[in-house]
């Protein structure tokens, strides 16, 4: 975006006390949209920076376009510095366990008395209620919220293959912040926004709840469900490759049959409509699988693409770095990893005036902006030096 077309939240300041995925996702979205997002980290840095295995990519994924200040919030001087920073903020965002921010004097009730215009976004496991004392994780709420049941095979609940509730919970936190900014324009007052993993998960499975409400029949787990479409499945083809193929309308069924020499099946009255074919899947699918088994995934892809039929290769996450569409459209951008090396990261999945919001700031080093931010809120160089000497702040 240019000066003539600034990002929509340019001029909005966000101070976030977040870690892991949910809270940082909220800040990431606001930052991508132009807000100045200041990440308050412990002196030793956000523990997310040091995660291994499945968490090793969390920090560079969710912390671009942010500044970092390192403060020891266990000491009064650190809290004082945080309060001075908050006094300049439009939004405070946090995702610590219940009670943590209140102990620090950084909860909404305390801060709203100091600044009635402040918007405070709280990301938790549960919205206030009987469960709000529990410790929640994405996997916990997937299990108790019906998503793991729907994802796994019968009797084998399985979490979804990414942090769906953490990421979406952060998204809803950001949406709530956006709504609160608009409400503040109308009323002059800020408010508290609450987003939660469990309620987010229930929102995700609402379609299955409402299926039961509409039909009186429980939804089957996805692997054993009766599909609404006849041809809508993964096929194992030549050399053991796999590909997802679909024909979800009567028109697509006709195109599919003609493209693969299945005129007899097209003429079969037992397969006339999609619903007929759904009921015939038990005997129809083995015929289709056998007919397509000798073709390569590339050959099938070419035929499906030529005929505008739905298809998909079975892609591993690491293969997406080389995806021609993502690279041609600028969907991946250079990002600094925790060890200082560079990789590519997916950008926010939307455009503004034809452009994806990009990376203006690389994920910050620990306390990279401490000195500049403290100066901005009134600390002298000597006072900042003293805070560093007493390990109350850290960084440049």
GROMACS .gro file of C-alpha atoms in nm:
model
  396
    1UNK     CA    1   0.000   0.000   0.000
    2UNK     CA    2   0.117   0.353  -0.071
    3UNK     CA    3   0.076   0.682   0.116
    4UNK     CA    4  -0.217   0.757  -0.114
    5UNK     CA    5  -0.373   0.422  -0.019
    6UNK     CA    6  -0.271   0.351   0.342
    7UNK     CA    7  -0.351   0.022   0.509
    8UNK     CA    8  -0.687   0.039   0.690
    9UNK     CA    9  -0.553   0.026   1.046
   10UNK     CA   10  -0.253   0.257   0.996
   11UNK     CA   11  -0.235   0.482   1.304
   12UNK     CA   12  -0.384   0.221   1.540
   13UNK     CA   13  -0.148   0.106   1.815
   14UNK     CA   14  -0.180  -0.241   1.965
   15UNK     CA   15   0.012  -0.360   2.271
   16UNK     CA   16   0.002  -0.738   2.295
   17UNK     CA   17   0.092  -0.968   2.583
   18UNK     CA   18   0.070  -1.290   2.386
   19UNK     CA   19   0.249  -1.614   2.315
   20UNK     CA   20   0.205  -1.939   2.118
   21UNK     CA   21  -0.064  -1.909   1.843
   22UNK     CA   22  -0.403  -1.769   1.942
   23UNK     CA   23  -0.308  -1.425   2.072
   24UNK     CA   24  -0.027  -1.373   1.819
   25UNK     CA   25  -0.270  -1.451   1.533
   26UNK     CA   26  -0.493  -1.164   1.642
   27UNK     CA   27  -0.196  -0.926   1.646
   28UNK     CA   28  -0.068  -1.063   1.315
   29UNK     CA   29  -0.391  -0.980   1.135
   30UNK     CA   30  -0.411  -0.630   1.282
   31UNK     CA   31  -0.043  -0.578   1.197
   32UNK     CA   32  -0.086  -0.703   0.840
   33UNK     CA   33  -0.368  -0.450   0.806
   34UNK     CA   34  -0.143  -0.162   0.910
   35UNK     CA   35  -0.166  -0.140   1.289
   36UNK     CA   36   0.150  -0.078   1.489
   37UNK     CA   37   0.165  -0.393   1.700
   38UNK     CA   38   0.404  -0.395   1.995
   39UNK     CA   39   0.484  -0.735   2.139
   40UNK     CA   40   0.569  -0.724   2.511
   41UNK     CA   41   0.803  -1.016   2.583
   42UNK     CA   42   0.976  -1.143   2.896
   43UNK     CA   43   1.344  -1.049   2.932
   44UNK     CA   44   1.444  -1.392   2.803
   45UNK     CA   45   1.199  -1.361   2.514
   46UNK     CA   46   0.872  -1.534   2.427
   47UNK     CA   47   0.908  -1.907   2.495
   48UNK     CA   48   0.747  -1.965   2.156
   49UNK     CA   49   1.082  -1.869   2.002
   50UNK     CA   50   1.238  -2.184   2.151
   51UNK     CA   51   0.977  -2.448   2.067
   52UNK     CA   52   1.086  -2.762   1.883
   53UNK     CA   53   0.901  -3.005   1.655
   54UNK     CA   54   0.552  -2.899   1.554
   55UNK     CA   55   0.600  -2.563   1.727
   56UNK     CA   56   0.930  -2.471   1.564
   57UNK     CA   57   0.762  -2.254   1.299
   58UNK     CA   58   0.514  -2.076   1.527
   59UNK     CA   59   0.713  -1.759   1.596
   60UNK     CA   60   0.804  -1.663   1.237
   61UNK     CA   61   0.454  -1.755   1.119
   62UNK     CA   62   0.256  -1.539   1.360
   63UNK     CA   63   0.484  -1.249   1.454
   64UNK     CA   64   0.571  -1.059   1.137
   65UNK     CA   65   0.499  -0.686   1.113
   66UNK     CA   66   0.542  -0.646   1.491
   67UNK     CA   67   0.782  -0.460   1.719
   68UNK     CA   68   0.928  -0.616   2.033
   69UNK     CA   69   0.992  -0.470   2.375
   70UNK     CA   70   1.129  -0.692   2.651
   71UNK     CA   71   1.009  -0.614   3.006
   72UNK     CA   72   1.022  -0.796   3.339
   73UNK     CA   73   0.660  -0.772   3.448
   74UNK     CA   74   0.742  -0.938   3.781
   75UNK     CA   75   0.901  -0.611   3.889
   76UNK     CA   76   0.706  -0.288   3.950
   77UNK     CA   77   0.935  -0.093   3.717
   78UNK     CA   78   0.852  -0.333   3.435
   79UNK     CA   79   0.478  -0.296   3.496
   80UNK     CA   80   0.519   0.083   3.507
   81UNK     CA   81   0.688   0.077   3.166
   82UNK     CA   82   0.406  -0.143   3.033
   83UNK     CA   83   0.145   0.100   3.171
   84UNK     CA   84   0.316   0.394   3.002
   85UNK     CA   85   0.308   0.204   2.676
   86UNK     CA   86  -0.056   0.104   2.721
   87UNK     CA   87  -0.144   0.470   2.780
   88UNK     CA   88  -0.054   0.531   2.414
   89UNK     CA   89  -0.248   0.229   2.283
   90UNK     CA   90  -0.584   0.183   2.116
   91UNK     CA   91  -0.592  -0.193   2.177
   92UNK     CA   92  -0.443  -0.429   2.435
   93UNK     CA   93  -0.443  -0.799   2.349
   94UNK     CA   94  -0.356  -1.089   2.580
   95UNK     CA   95  -0.385  -1.466   2.598
   96UNK     CA   96  -0.250  -1.560   2.940
   97UNK     CA   97  -0.437  -1.793   3.172
   98UNK     CA   98  -0.724  -1.639   3.369
   99UNK     CA   99  -0.612  -1.417   3.655
  100UNK     CA  100  -0.258  -1.351   3.528
  101UNK     CA  101  -0.323  -1.001   3.394
  102UNK     CA  102  -0.528  -0.908   3.703
  103UNK     CA  103  -0.236  -0.999   3.930
  104UNK     CA  104  -0.017  -0.765   3.725
  105UNK     CA  105  -0.272  -0.483   3.739
  106UNK     CA  106  -0.306  -0.506   3.361
  107UNK     CA  107  -0.662  -0.641   3.343
  108UNK     CA  108  -0.945  -0.466   3.161
  109UNK     CA  109  -1.121  -0.335   3.473
  110UNK     CA  110  -0.803  -0.163   3.589
  111UNK     CA  111  -0.693  -0.030   3.251
  112UNK     CA  112  -1.037   0.091   3.141
  113UNK     CA  113  -1.049   0.322   3.444
  114UNK     CA  114  -0.724   0.479   3.322
  115UNK     CA  115  -0.841   0.497   2.961
  116UNK     CA  116  -1.215   0.450   2.888
  117UNK     CA  117  -1.140   0.446   2.513
  118UNK     CA  118  -0.919   0.136   2.542
  119UNK     CA  119  -1.020  -0.181   2.360
  120UNK     CA  120  -0.907  -0.494   2.542
  121UNK     CA  121  -0.898  -0.828   2.362
  122UNK     CA  122  -0.881  -1.135   2.583
  123UNK     CA  123  -0.813  -1.478   2.428
  124UNK     CA  124  -0.899  -1.769   2.654
  125UNK     CA  125  -0.988  -2.136   2.651
  126UNK     CA  126  -1.353  -2.071   2.739
  127UNK     CA  127  -1.582  -1.773   2.758
  128UNK     CA  128  -1.695  -1.693   3.115
  129UNK     CA  129  -1.897  -1.980   3.259
  130UNK     CA  130  -1.870  -2.320   3.429
  131UNK     CA  131  -1.561  -2.423   3.228
  132UNK     CA  132  -1.363  -2.100   3.245
  133UNK     CA  133  -1.130  -2.227   3.522
  134UNK     CA  134  -1.006  -2.514   3.306
  135UNK     CA  135  -0.677  -2.514   3.121
  136UNK     CA  136  -0.750  -2.548   2.750
  137UNK     CA  137  -0.544  -2.634   2.445
  138UNK     CA  138  -0.650  -2.666   2.083
  139UNK     CA  139  -0.651  -3.045   2.115
  140UNK     CA  140  -0.850  -3.033   2.440
  141UNK     CA  141  -1.137  -2.837   2.285
  142UNK     CA  142  -1.129  -3.044   1.966
  143UNK     CA  143  -1.190  -3.352   2.180
  144UNK     CA  144  -1.465  -3.201   2.398
  145UNK     CA  145  -1.619  -2.996   2.118
  146UNK     CA  146  -1.698  -3.273   1.868
  147UNK     CA  147  -1.433  -3.188   1.608
  148UNK     CA  148  -1.198  -3.478   1.690
  149UNK     CA  149  -1.496  -3.714   1.675
  150UNK     CA  150  -1.589  -3.584   1.332
  151UNK     CA  151  -1.232  -3.592   1.196
  152UNK     CA  152  -1.133  -3.943   1.305
  153UNK     CA  153  -1.269  -4.282   1.220
  154UNK     CA  154  -1.542  -4.424   1.443
  155UNK     CA  155  -1.392  -4.502   1.781
  156UNK     CA  156  -1.067  -4.320   1.695
  157UNK     CA  157  -1.105  -3.945   1.764
  158UNK     CA  158  -0.839  -3.745   1.583
  159UNK     CA  159  -0.740  -3.381   1.609
  160UNK     CA  160  -0.740  -3.177   1.290
  161UNK     CA  161  -0.401  -3.145   1.122
  162UNK     CA  162  -0.339  -2.782   1.217
  163UNK     CA  163  -0.413  -2.541   1.504
  164UNK     CA  164  -0.759  -2.461   1.376
  165UNK     CA  165  -0.906  -2.325   1.698
  166UNK     CA  166  -0.598  -2.126   1.798
  167UNK     CA  167  -0.580  -1.961   1.457
  168UNK     CA  168  -0.954  -1.903   1.419
  169UNK     CA  169  -0.984  -1.793   1.782
  170UNK     CA  170  -0.723  -1.527   1.709
  171UNK     CA  171  -0.912  -1.432   1.393
  172UNK     CA  172  -1.232  -1.382   1.591
  173UNK     CA  173  -1.037  -1.178   1.845
  174UNK     CA  174  -0.922  -0.954   1.560
  175UNK     CA  175  -1.275  -0.930   1.419
  176UNK     CA  176  -1.398  -0.835   1.764
  177UNK     CA  177  -1.128  -0.567   1.788
  178UNK     CA  178  -1.231  -0.429   1.450
  179UNK     CA  179  -1.594  -0.420   1.560
  180UNK     CA  180  -1.495  -0.248   1.885
  181UNK     CA  181  -1.299   0.017   1.695
  182UNK     CA  182  -1.609   0.094   1.491
  183UNK     CA  183  -1.825   0.098   1.804
  184UNK     CA  184  -1.578   0.341   1.964
  185UNK     CA  185  -1.625   0.574   1.668
  186UNK     CA  186  -1.998   0.578   1.748
  187UNK     CA  187  -1.987   0.591   2.129
  188UNK     CA  188  -1.644   0.728   2.218
  189UNK     CA  189  -1.589   0.433   2.451
  190UNK     CA  190  -1.381   0.118   2.429
  191UNK     CA  191  -1.486  -0.225   2.550
  192UNK     CA  192  -1.360  -0.572   2.631
  193UNK     CA  193  -1.358  -0.832   2.353
  194UNK     CA  194  -1.343  -1.199   2.448
  195UNK     CA  195  -1.260  -1.488   2.218
  196UNK     CA  196  -1.229  -1.851   2.323
  197UNK     CA  197  -1.107  -2.184   2.188
  198UNK     CA  198  -1.404  -2.393   2.297
  199UNK     CA  199  -1.669  -2.161   2.158
  200UNK     CA  200  -1.471  -2.132   1.836
  201UNK     CA  201  -1.465  -2.510   1.805
  202UNK     CA  202  -1.842  -2.530   1.863
  203UNK     CA  203  -1.887  -2.271   1.587
  204UNK     CA  204  -1.688  -2.502   1.357
  205UNK     CA  205  -1.905  -2.805   1.426
  206UNK     CA  206  -2.234  -2.612   1.415
  207UNK     CA  207  -2.314  -2.764   1.075
  208UNK     CA  208  -2.305  -3.112   1.227
  209UNK     CA  209  -2.516  -3.004   1.524
  210UNK     CA  210  -2.771  -2.853   1.288
  211UNK     CA  211  -2.767  -3.164   1.069
  212UNK     CA  212  -2.891  -3.353   1.375
  213UNK     CA  213  -3.147  -3.080   1.447
  214UNK     CA  214  -3.275  -3.102   1.089
  215UNK     CA  215  -3.275  -3.480   1.044
  216UNK     CA  216  -3.284  -3.629   1.393
  217UNK     CA  217  -2.984  -3.843   1.294
  218UNK     CA  218  -2.635  -3.795   1.437
  219UNK     CA  219  -2.365  -3.691   1.194
  220UNK     CA  220  -2.125  -3.971   1.112
  221UNK     CA  221  -1.750  -3.902   1.144
  222UNK     CA  222  -1.613  -3.770   0.816
  223UNK     CA  223  -1.429  -4.090   0.716
  224UNK     CA  224  -1.749  -4.297   0.745
  225UNK     CA  225  -2.006  -4.035   0.646
  226UNK     CA  226  -2.250  -4.087   0.365
  227UNK     CA  227  -2.132  -3.823   0.121
  228UNK     CA  228  -2.383  -3.588  -0.035
  229UNK     CA  229  -2.207  -3.649  -0.368
  230UNK     CA  230  -2.147  -3.974  -0.549
  231UNK     CA  231  -1.799  -3.918  -0.691
  232UNK     CA  232  -1.613  -3.735  -0.416
  233UNK     CA  233  -1.318  -3.936  -0.297
  234UNK     CA  234  -0.946  -4.014  -0.298
  235UNK     CA  235  -0.839  -4.258  -0.572
  236UNK     CA  236  -0.522  -4.466  -0.568
  237UNK     CA  237  -0.390  -4.478  -0.924
  238UNK     CA  238  -0.077  -4.573  -1.122
  239UNK     CA  239   0.242  -4.631  -0.922
  240UNK     CA  240   0.047  -4.597  -0.596
  241UNK     CA  241  -0.011  -4.223  -0.636
  242UNK     CA  242  -0.324  -4.072  -0.485
  243UNK     CA  243  -0.552  -3.800  -0.614
  244UNK     CA  244  -0.885  -3.655  -0.505
  245UNK     CA  245  -1.150  -3.657  -0.779
  246UNK     CA  246  -1.507  -3.528  -0.777
  247UNK     CA  247  -1.815  -3.502  -0.996
  248UNK     CA  248  -2.082  -3.336  -0.785
  249UNK     CA  249  -2.364  -3.265  -1.029
  250UNK     CA  250  -2.545  -3.451  -1.304
  251UNK     CA  251  -2.373  -3.228  -1.560
  252UNK     CA  252  -2.031  -3.307  -1.417
  253UNK     CA  253  -2.117  -3.680  -1.412
  254UNK     CA  254  -2.194  -3.667  -1.782
  255UNK     CA  255  -1.869  -3.484  -1.860
  256UNK     CA  256  -1.675  -3.729  -1.644
  257UNK     CA  257  -1.825  -4.036  -1.813
  258UNK     CA  258  -1.763  -3.902  -2.165
  259UNK     CA  259  -1.405  -3.799  -2.080
  260UNK     CA  260  -1.316  -4.148  -1.960
  261UNK     CA  261  -1.514  -4.366  -2.198
  262UNK     CA  262  -1.784  -4.461  -1.947
  263UNK     CA  263  -2.084  -4.417  -2.176
  264UNK     CA  264  -2.242  -4.738  -2.046
  265UNK     CA  265  -2.247  -4.601  -1.693
  266UNK     CA  266  -2.385  -4.269  -1.818
  267UNK     CA  267  -2.671  -4.459  -1.985
  268UNK     CA  268  -2.739  -4.682  -1.681
  269UNK     CA  269  -3.081  -4.579  -1.538
  270UNK     CA  270  -2.962  -4.683  -1.190
  271UNK     CA  271  -2.711  -4.396  -1.205
  272UNK     CA  272  -2.932  -4.128  -1.355
  273UNK     CA  273  -2.922  -3.870  -1.073
  274UNK     CA  274  -2.668  -3.777  -0.809
  275UNK     CA  275  -2.887  -3.928  -0.538
  276UNK     CA  276  -2.916  -4.249  -0.739
  277UNK     CA  277  -2.538  -4.262  -0.761
  278UNK     CA  278  -2.496  -4.197  -0.388
  279UNK     CA  279  -2.716  -4.501  -0.318
  280UNK     CA  280  -2.517  -4.704  -0.574
  281UNK     CA  281  -2.173  -4.616  -0.439
  282UNK     CA  282  -2.112  -4.964  -0.295
  283UNK     CA  283  -2.100  -5.124  -0.640
  284UNK     CA  284  -2.028  -4.816  -0.854
  285UNK     CA  285  -1.707  -4.698  -0.687
  286UNK     CA  286  -1.511  -5.024  -0.734
  287UNK     CA  287  -1.585  -5.001  -1.108
  288UNK     CA  288  -1.462  -4.641  -1.125
  289UNK     CA  289  -1.152  -4.718  -0.917
  290UNK     CA  290  -1.063  -5.009  -1.142
  291UNK     CA  291  -1.121  -4.806  -1.457
  292UNK     CA  292  -0.893  -4.521  -1.342
  293UNK     CA  293  -0.627  -4.727  -1.164
  294UNK     CA  294  -0.396  -4.757  -1.464
  295UNK     CA  295  -0.374  -4.383  -1.528
  296UNK     CA  296  -0.120  -4.155  -1.363
  297UNK     CA  297  -0.219  -3.875  -1.131
  298UNK     CA  298  -0.075  -3.626  -1.381
  299UNK     CA  299  -0.285  -3.768  -1.664
  300UNK     CA  300  -0.601  -3.758  -1.454
  301UNK     CA  301  -0.523  -3.402  -1.344
  302UNK     CA  302  -0.487  -3.293  -1.705
  303UNK     CA  303  -0.821  -3.446  -1.807
  304UNK     CA  304  -1.006  -3.304  -1.505
  305UNK     CA  305  -0.856  -2.958  -1.554
  306UNK     CA  306  -0.937  -2.958  -1.928
  307UNK     CA  307  -1.298  -3.050  -1.852
  308UNK     CA  308  -1.331  -2.810  -1.556
  309UNK     CA  309  -1.397  -3.091  -1.310
  310UNK     CA  310  -1.289  -3.069  -0.944
  311UNK     CA  311  -0.965  -3.246  -0.858
  312UNK     CA  312  -0.670  -3.211  -0.622
  313UNK     CA  313  -0.329  -3.370  -0.581
  314UNK     CA  314  -0.257  -3.500  -0.231
  315UNK     CA  315   0.001  -3.240  -0.132
  316UNK     CA  316   0.233  -3.235   0.168
  317UNK     CA  317   0.286  -2.899   0.342
  318UNK     CA  318   0.651  -2.875   0.237
  319UNK     CA  319   0.549  -2.909  -0.128
  320UNK     CA  320   0.359  -2.578  -0.109
  321UNK     CA  321   0.682  -2.377  -0.110
  322UNK     CA  322   0.711  -2.467  -0.479
  323UNK     CA  323   0.342  -2.430  -0.566
  324UNK     CA  324   0.327  -2.240  -0.898
  325UNK     CA  325   0.006  -2.058  -0.811
  326UNK     CA  326   0.128  -1.936  -0.471
  327UNK     CA  327   0.455  -1.818  -0.618
  328UNK     CA  328   0.301  -1.654  -0.924
  329UNK     CA  329   0.045  -1.461  -0.718
  330UNK     CA  330   0.280  -1.343  -0.445
  331UNK     CA  331   0.113  -1.557  -0.181
  332UNK     CA  332   0.446  -1.642  -0.019
  333UNK     CA  333   0.685  -1.378   0.115
  334UNK     CA  334   1.041  -1.391   0.252
  335UNK     CA  335   1.047  -1.420   0.632
  336UNK     CA  336   1.328  -1.440   0.886
  337UNK     CA  337   1.335  -1.762   1.084
  338UNK     CA  338   1.438  -1.798   1.449
  339UNK     CA  339   1.796  -1.888   1.353
  340UNK     CA  340   1.831  -1.590   1.120
  341UNK     CA  341   1.791  -1.787   0.798
  342UNK     CA  342   1.527  -1.686   0.544
  343UNK     CA  343   1.228  -1.890   0.428
  344UNK     CA  344   0.891  -1.816   0.268
  345UNK     CA  345   0.570  -1.775   0.467
  346UNK     CA  346   0.207  -1.763   0.348
  347UNK     CA  347   0.053  -1.417   0.362
  348UNK     CA  348  -0.300  -1.336   0.478
  349UNK     CA  349  -0.546  -1.509   0.240
  350UNK     CA  350  -0.718  -1.200   0.098
  351UNK     CA  351  -0.642  -0.899  -0.118
  352UNK     CA  352  -0.706  -0.529  -0.070
  353UNK     CA  353  -0.740  -0.346  -0.401
  354UNK     CA  354  -0.574  -0.645  -0.569
  355UNK     CA  355  -0.280  -0.668  -0.330
  356UNK     CA  356  -0.202  -0.913  -0.050
  357UNK     CA  357  -0.101  -0.730   0.271
  358UNK     CA  358   0.274  -0.787   0.282
  359UNK     CA  359   0.560  -0.796   0.529
  360UNK     CA  360   0.672  -0.450   0.642
  361UNK     CA  361   0.867  -0.572   0.946
  362UNK     CA  362   1.037  -0.907   0.988
  363UNK     CA  363   0.959  -1.103   1.308
  364UNK     CA  364   1.147  -0.901   1.568
  365UNK     CA  365   1.451  -0.999   1.769
  366UNK     CA  366   1.394  -1.006   2.147
  367UNK     CA  367   1.356  -0.647   2.260
  368UNK     CA  368   1.458  -0.515   1.919
  369UNK     CA  369   1.256  -0.196   1.971
  370UNK     CA  370   1.283  -0.161   2.351
  371UNK     CA  371   1.501   0.149   2.355
  372UNK     CA  372   1.305   0.339   2.089
  373UNK     CA  373   0.968   0.260   2.246
  374UNK     CA  374   1.080   0.351   2.598
  375UNK     CA  375   1.220   0.680   2.467
  376UNK     CA  376   0.888   0.748   2.298
  377UNK     CA  377   0.694   0.711   2.626
  378UNK     CA  378   0.924   0.948   2.814
  379UNK     CA  379   1.221   0.751   2.944
  380UNK     CA  380   1.562   0.915   2.917
  381UNK     CA  381   1.869   0.732   2.790
  382UNK     CA  382   1.998   0.719   3.148
  383UNK     CA  383   1.672   0.572   3.279
  384UNK     CA  384   1.670   0.310   3.004
  385UNK     CA  385   2.031   0.221   3.085
  386UNK     CA  386   1.932   0.178   3.451
  387UNK     CA  387   1.640  -0.049   3.353
  388UNK     CA  388   1.882  -0.261   3.150
  389UNK     CA  389   2.131  -0.274   3.436
  390UNK     CA  390   1.861  -0.404   3.669
  391UNK     CA  391   1.738  -0.653   3.404
  392UNK     CA  392   1.399  -0.486   3.378
  393UNK     CA  393   1.433  -0.435   3.005
  394UNK     CA  394   1.647  -0.583   2.732
  395UNK     CA  395   1.737  -0.512   2.373
  396UNK     CA  396   1.825  -0.229   2.142
   0.00000   0.00000   0.00000
